[in-house]
Coordinates of C-alpha atoms in Angstrom, one line a residue:
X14 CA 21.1 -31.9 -25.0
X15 CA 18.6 -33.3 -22.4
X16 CA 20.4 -36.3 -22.0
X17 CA 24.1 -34.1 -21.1
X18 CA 21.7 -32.0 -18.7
X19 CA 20.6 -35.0 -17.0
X20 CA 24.2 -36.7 -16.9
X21 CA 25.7 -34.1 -15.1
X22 CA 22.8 -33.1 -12.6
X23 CA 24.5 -33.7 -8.5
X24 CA 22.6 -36.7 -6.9
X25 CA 22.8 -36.9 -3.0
X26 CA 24.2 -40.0 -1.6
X27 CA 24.1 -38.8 2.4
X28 CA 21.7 -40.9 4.1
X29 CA 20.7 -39.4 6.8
X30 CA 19.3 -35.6 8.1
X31 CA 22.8 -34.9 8.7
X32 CA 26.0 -35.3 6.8
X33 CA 28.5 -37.5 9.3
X34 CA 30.9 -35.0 8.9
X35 CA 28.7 -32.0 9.9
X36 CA 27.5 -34.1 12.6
X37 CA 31.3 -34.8 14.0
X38 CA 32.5 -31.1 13.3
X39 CA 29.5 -29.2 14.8
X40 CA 30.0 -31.8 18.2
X41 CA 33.3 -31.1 18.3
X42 CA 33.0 -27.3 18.2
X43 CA 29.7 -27.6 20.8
X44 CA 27.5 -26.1 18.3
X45 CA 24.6 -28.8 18.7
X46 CA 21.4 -27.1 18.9
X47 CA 19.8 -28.6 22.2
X48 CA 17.3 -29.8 20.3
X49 CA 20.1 -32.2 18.6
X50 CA 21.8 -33.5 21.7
X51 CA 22.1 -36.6 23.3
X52 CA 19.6 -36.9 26.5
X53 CA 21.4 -36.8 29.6
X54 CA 24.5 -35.3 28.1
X55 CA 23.2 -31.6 28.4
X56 CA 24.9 -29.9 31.2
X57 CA 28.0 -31.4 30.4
X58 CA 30.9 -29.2 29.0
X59 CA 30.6 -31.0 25.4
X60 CA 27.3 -32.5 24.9
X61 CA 27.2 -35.4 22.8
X62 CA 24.8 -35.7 19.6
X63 CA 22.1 -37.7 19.0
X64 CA 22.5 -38.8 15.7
X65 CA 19.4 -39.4 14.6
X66 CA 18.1 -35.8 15.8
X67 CA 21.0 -34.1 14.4
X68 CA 19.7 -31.9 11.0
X69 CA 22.0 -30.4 8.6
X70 CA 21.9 -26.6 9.5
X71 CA 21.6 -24.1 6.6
X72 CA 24.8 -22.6 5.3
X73 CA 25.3 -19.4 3.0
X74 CA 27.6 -20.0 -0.4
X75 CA 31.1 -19.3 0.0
X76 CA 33.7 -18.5 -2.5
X77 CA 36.1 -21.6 -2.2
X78 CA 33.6 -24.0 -0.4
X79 CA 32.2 -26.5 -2.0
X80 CA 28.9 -27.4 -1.4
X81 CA 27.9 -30.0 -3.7
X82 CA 29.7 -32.9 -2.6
X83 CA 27.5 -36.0 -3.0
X84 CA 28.3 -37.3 0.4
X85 CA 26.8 -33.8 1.6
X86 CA 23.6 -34.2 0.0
X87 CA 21.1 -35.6 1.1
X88 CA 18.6 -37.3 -2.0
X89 CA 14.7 -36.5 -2.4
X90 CA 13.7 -39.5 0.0
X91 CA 16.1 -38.4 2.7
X92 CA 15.1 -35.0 2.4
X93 CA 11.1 -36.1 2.9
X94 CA 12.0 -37.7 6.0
X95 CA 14.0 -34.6 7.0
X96 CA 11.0 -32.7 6.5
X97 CA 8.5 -35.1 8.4
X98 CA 10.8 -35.4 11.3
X99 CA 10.9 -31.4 11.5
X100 CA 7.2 -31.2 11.1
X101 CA 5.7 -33.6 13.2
X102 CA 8.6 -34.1 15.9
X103 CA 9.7 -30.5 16.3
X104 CA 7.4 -28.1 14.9
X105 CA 4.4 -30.1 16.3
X106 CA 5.8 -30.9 19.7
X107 CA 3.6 -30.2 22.6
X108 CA 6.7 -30.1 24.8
X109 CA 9.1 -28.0 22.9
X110 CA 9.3 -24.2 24.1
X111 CA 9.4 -21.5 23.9
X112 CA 8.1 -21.9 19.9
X113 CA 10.0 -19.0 18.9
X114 CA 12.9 -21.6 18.9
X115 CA 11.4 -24.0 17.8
X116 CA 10.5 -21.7 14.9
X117 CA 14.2 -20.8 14.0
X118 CA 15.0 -24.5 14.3
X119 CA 12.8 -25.9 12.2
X120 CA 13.0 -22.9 9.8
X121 CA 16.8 -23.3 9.5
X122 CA 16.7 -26.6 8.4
X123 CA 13.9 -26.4 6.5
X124 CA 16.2 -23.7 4.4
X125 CA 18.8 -26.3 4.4
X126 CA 16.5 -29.1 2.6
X127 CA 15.5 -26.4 0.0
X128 CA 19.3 -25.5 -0.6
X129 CA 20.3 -29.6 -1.3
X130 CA 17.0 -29.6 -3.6
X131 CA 18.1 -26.8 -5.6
X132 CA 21.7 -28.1 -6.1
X133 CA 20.2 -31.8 -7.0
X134 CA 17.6 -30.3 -8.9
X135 CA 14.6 -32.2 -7.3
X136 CA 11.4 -32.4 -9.2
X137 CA 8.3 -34.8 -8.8
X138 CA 6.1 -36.1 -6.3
X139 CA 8.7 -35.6 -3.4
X140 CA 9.8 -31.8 -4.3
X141 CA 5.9 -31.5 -3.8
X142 CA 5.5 -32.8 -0.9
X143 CA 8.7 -31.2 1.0
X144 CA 7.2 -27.4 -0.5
X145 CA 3.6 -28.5 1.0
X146 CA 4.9 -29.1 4.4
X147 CA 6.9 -26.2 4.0
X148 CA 4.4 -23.9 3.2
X149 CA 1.9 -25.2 5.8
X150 CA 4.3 -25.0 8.4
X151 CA 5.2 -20.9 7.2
X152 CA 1.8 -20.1 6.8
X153 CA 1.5 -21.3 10.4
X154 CA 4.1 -19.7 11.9
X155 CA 3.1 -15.9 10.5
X156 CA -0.2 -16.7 12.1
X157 CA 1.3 -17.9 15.6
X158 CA 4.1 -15.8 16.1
X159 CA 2.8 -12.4 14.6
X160 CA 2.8 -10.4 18.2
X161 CA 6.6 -11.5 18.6
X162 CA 9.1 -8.7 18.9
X163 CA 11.4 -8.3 15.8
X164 CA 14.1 -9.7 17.9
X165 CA 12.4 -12.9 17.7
X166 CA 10.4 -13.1 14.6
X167 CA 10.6 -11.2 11.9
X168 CA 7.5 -11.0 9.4
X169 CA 9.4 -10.1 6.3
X170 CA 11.9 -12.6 6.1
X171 CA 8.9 -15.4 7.0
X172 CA 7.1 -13.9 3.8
X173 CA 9.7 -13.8 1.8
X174 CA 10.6 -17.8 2.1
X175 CA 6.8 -18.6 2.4
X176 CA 6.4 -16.8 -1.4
X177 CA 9.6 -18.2 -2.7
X178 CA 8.1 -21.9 -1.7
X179 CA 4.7 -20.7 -3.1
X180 CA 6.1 -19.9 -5.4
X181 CA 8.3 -22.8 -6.6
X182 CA 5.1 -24.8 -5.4
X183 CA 2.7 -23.9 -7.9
X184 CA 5.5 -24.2 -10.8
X185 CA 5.6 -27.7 -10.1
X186 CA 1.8 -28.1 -10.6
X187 CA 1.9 -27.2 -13.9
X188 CA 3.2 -30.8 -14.8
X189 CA 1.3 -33.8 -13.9
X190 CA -1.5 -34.2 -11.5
X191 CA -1.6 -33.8 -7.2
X192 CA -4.0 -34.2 -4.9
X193 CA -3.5 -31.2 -2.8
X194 CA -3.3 -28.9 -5.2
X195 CA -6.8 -26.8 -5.2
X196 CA -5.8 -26.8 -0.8
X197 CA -3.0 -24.9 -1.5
X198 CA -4.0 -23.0 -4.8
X199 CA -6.4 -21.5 -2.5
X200 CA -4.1 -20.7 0.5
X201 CA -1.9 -19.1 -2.0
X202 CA -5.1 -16.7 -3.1
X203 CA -6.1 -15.8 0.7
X204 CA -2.3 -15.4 1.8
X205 CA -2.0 -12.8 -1.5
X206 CA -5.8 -11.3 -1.0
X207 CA -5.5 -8.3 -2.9
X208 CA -2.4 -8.9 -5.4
X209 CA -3.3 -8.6 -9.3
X210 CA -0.5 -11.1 -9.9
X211 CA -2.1 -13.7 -7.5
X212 CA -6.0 -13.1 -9.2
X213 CA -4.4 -13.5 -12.7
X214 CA -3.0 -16.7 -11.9
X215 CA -5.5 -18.0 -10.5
X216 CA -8.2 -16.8 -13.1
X217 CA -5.9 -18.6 -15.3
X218 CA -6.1 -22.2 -13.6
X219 CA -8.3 -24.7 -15.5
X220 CA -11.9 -24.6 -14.5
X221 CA -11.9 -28.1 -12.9
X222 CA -9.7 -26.8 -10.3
X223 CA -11.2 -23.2 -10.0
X224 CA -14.6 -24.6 -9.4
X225 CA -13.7 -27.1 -6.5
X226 CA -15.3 -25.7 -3.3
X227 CA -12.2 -24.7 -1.7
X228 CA -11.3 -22.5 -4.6
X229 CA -15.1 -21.4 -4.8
X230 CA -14.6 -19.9 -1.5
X231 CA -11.1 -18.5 -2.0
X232 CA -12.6 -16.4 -5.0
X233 CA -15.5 -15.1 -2.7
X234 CA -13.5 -14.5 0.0
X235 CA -11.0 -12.4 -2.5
X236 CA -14.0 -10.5 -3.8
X237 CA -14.7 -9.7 -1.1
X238 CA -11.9 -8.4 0.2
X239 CA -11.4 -6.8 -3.1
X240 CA -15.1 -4.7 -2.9
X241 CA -14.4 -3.5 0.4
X242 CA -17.1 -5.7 1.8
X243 CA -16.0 -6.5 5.3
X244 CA -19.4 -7.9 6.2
X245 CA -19.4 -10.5 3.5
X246 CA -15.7 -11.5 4.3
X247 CA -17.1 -12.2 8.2
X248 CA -19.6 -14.5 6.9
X249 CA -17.6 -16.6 4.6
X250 CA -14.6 -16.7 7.0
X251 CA -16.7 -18.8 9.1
X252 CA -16.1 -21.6 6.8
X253 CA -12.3 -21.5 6.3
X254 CA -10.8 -24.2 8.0
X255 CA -8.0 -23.5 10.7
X256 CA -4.7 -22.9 8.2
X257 CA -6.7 -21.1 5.7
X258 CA -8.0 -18.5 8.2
X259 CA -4.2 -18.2 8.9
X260 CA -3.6 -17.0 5.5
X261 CA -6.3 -14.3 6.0
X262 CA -5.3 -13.0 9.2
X263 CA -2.5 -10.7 8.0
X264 CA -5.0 -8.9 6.0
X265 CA -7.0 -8.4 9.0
X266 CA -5.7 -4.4 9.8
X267 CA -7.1 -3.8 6.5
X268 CA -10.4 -5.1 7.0
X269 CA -10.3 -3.5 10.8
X270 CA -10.2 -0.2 9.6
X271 CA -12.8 -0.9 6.4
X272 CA -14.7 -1.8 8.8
X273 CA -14.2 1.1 11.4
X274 CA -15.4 3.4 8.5
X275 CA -18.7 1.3 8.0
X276 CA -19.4 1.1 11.4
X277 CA -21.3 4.6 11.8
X278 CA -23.5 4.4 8.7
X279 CA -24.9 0.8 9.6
X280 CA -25.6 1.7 13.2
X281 CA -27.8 4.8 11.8
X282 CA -30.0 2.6 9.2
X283 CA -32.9 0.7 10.0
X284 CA -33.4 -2.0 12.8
X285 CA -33.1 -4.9 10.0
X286 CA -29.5 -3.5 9.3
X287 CA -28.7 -3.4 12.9
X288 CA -30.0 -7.0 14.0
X289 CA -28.2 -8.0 11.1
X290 CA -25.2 -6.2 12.6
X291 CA -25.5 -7.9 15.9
X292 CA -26.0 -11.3 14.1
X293 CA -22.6 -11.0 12.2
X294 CA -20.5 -9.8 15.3
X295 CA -18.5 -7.3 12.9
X296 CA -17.2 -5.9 16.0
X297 CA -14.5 -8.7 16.3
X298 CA -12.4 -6.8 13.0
X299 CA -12.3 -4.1 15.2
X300 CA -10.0 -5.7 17.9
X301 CA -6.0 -5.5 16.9
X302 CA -5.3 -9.3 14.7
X303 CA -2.4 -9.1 17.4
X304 CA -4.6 -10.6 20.3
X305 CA -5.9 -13.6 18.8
X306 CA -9.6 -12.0 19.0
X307 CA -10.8 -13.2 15.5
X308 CA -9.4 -16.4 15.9
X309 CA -11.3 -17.1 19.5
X310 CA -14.6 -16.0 18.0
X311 CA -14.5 -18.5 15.4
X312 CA -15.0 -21.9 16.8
X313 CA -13.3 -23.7 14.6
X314 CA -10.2 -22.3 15.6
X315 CA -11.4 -22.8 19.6
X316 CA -8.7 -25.6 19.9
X317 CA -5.8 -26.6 17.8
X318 CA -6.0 -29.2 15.4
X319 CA -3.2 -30.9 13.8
X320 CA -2.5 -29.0 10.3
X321 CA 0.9 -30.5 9.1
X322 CA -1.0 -33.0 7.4
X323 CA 0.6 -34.8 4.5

């Protein structure tokens, strides 16, 4: 039964981001993204492409279109590159702008490579490695682009994709061994601080990985945030590296108004409480996660560091 499974699973034979006859039809019709075109063909009428910027766009199932012809998938190797080239060339740009396209860019095709996994049925070392860089690049992005209008960034539909990946992420850790995977074990616990289903599974990880130091944090930090204990969550915060503070900052309002409420009873204890007060700068939850406040008190997150790391 195994063996008829894996007869008749779809393998990609496309070679490249794009599928030639995408490529040729979306020319034609001048729907090249600009970031897709051929330099020094932009202003004219019908930009050319530049094939090998050109990405195969996300498209939704239709009834009578079939999309699992081999020439239009692209295999796991192809779809790696796909992803680095997005990553690194696009996503981590310093010249692309504004970032809110480059966001819908790069989260488009992103979709796409997911969609031509799913139909191929990728597994192993490269599914990993595509869902890693996906996830890094989502957790990111809801950091970066939280103070956009709806118009141009919408929250729920980033979350949604960032838990599916999660999601399908940790599956494939349950088979085999990867190096990355107490790093993103733990950014799934911060991202979900607060979610029973997210504690169970991680209380349910062998202990080798729950007692790595990244995880040791990620527990504390989620105790914390689970007691209520806004101060305690301040001092171990200052040891989350850049993505993983990321993940905590959409539980910041939360924390901003715990800590609102304790405000007023440690400013009337004794001196000791309030030097230590002062020394922990709690004052910083109390500006709106929108302006960037927590992130510029922290100095690891003074200046941007490359975080789409393989």
């Amino acid at each position: 039964m195994e063996g008829s499974d894996t007869k008749h699973i779809l393998r990609g034979v496309c070679l490249s981001m794009c599928p030639i006859r995408e490529l040729q039809d979306r020319e034609a019709q001048n729907l090249l993204h600009r970031f897709e075109v051929l330099s020094g063909t932009e202003l004219e009428r019908w930009p050319r492409a530049d094939p090998p910027g050109v990405v195969k766009e996300y498209a939704r199932p239709a009834a009578g279109k079939d999309s699992t012809r081999p020439s239009d998938l692209r295999p796991p190797a192809v779809l790696l590159k796909t992803v680095f080239y997005l990553v690194d060339n696009i996503a981590a740009s310093p010249t692309l702008r504004p970032w809110t396209e480059v966001y819908d860019f790069v989260f488009d095709r992103l979709r796409s490579v997911r969609q031509d996994m799913i139909i191929q049925r990728v597994s192993g070392a490269d599914c990993v490695a595509v869902l890693e860089r996906t996830v890094r690049f989502l957790i990111y992005a809801s950091y970066r682009l939280c103070g956009e209008p709806l118009r141009l960034y919408d929250p729920r539909i980033n979350d949604t994709h960032l838990q599916e990946s999660l999601s399908w992420l940790l599956e494939c850790y349950t088979s085999g061994k990867h190096p990355n995977q107490e790093e993103f074990q733990a950014l799934g616990l911060l991202y979900n601080l607060g979610s029973s289903r997210a504690t169970q599974h991680t209380m349910e990880l062998p202990e080798r990985i729950r007692s790595s130091p990244v995880m040791h944090l990620a527990l504390s930090v989620s105790r914390a945030f689970m007691e209520r204990n806004p101060v305690q969550l301040l001092r171990l915060a200052h040891s989350l590296d850049f993505l993983q503070s990321c993940a905590l900052h959409r539980h910041l309002e939360t924390c901003r108004r715990e800590a609102a409420d304790l405000q007023p009873s440690m400013q009337s204890s004794s001196i000791q409480c309030l030097c230590s007060f002062a020394h922990l700068n709690l004052s910083f939850l109390l500006a709106s996660p929108r302006d960037g406040f927590f992130f510029a008190t922290l100095p690891f997150l003074t200046t941007h560091v490359k975080i789409f790391k393989p």
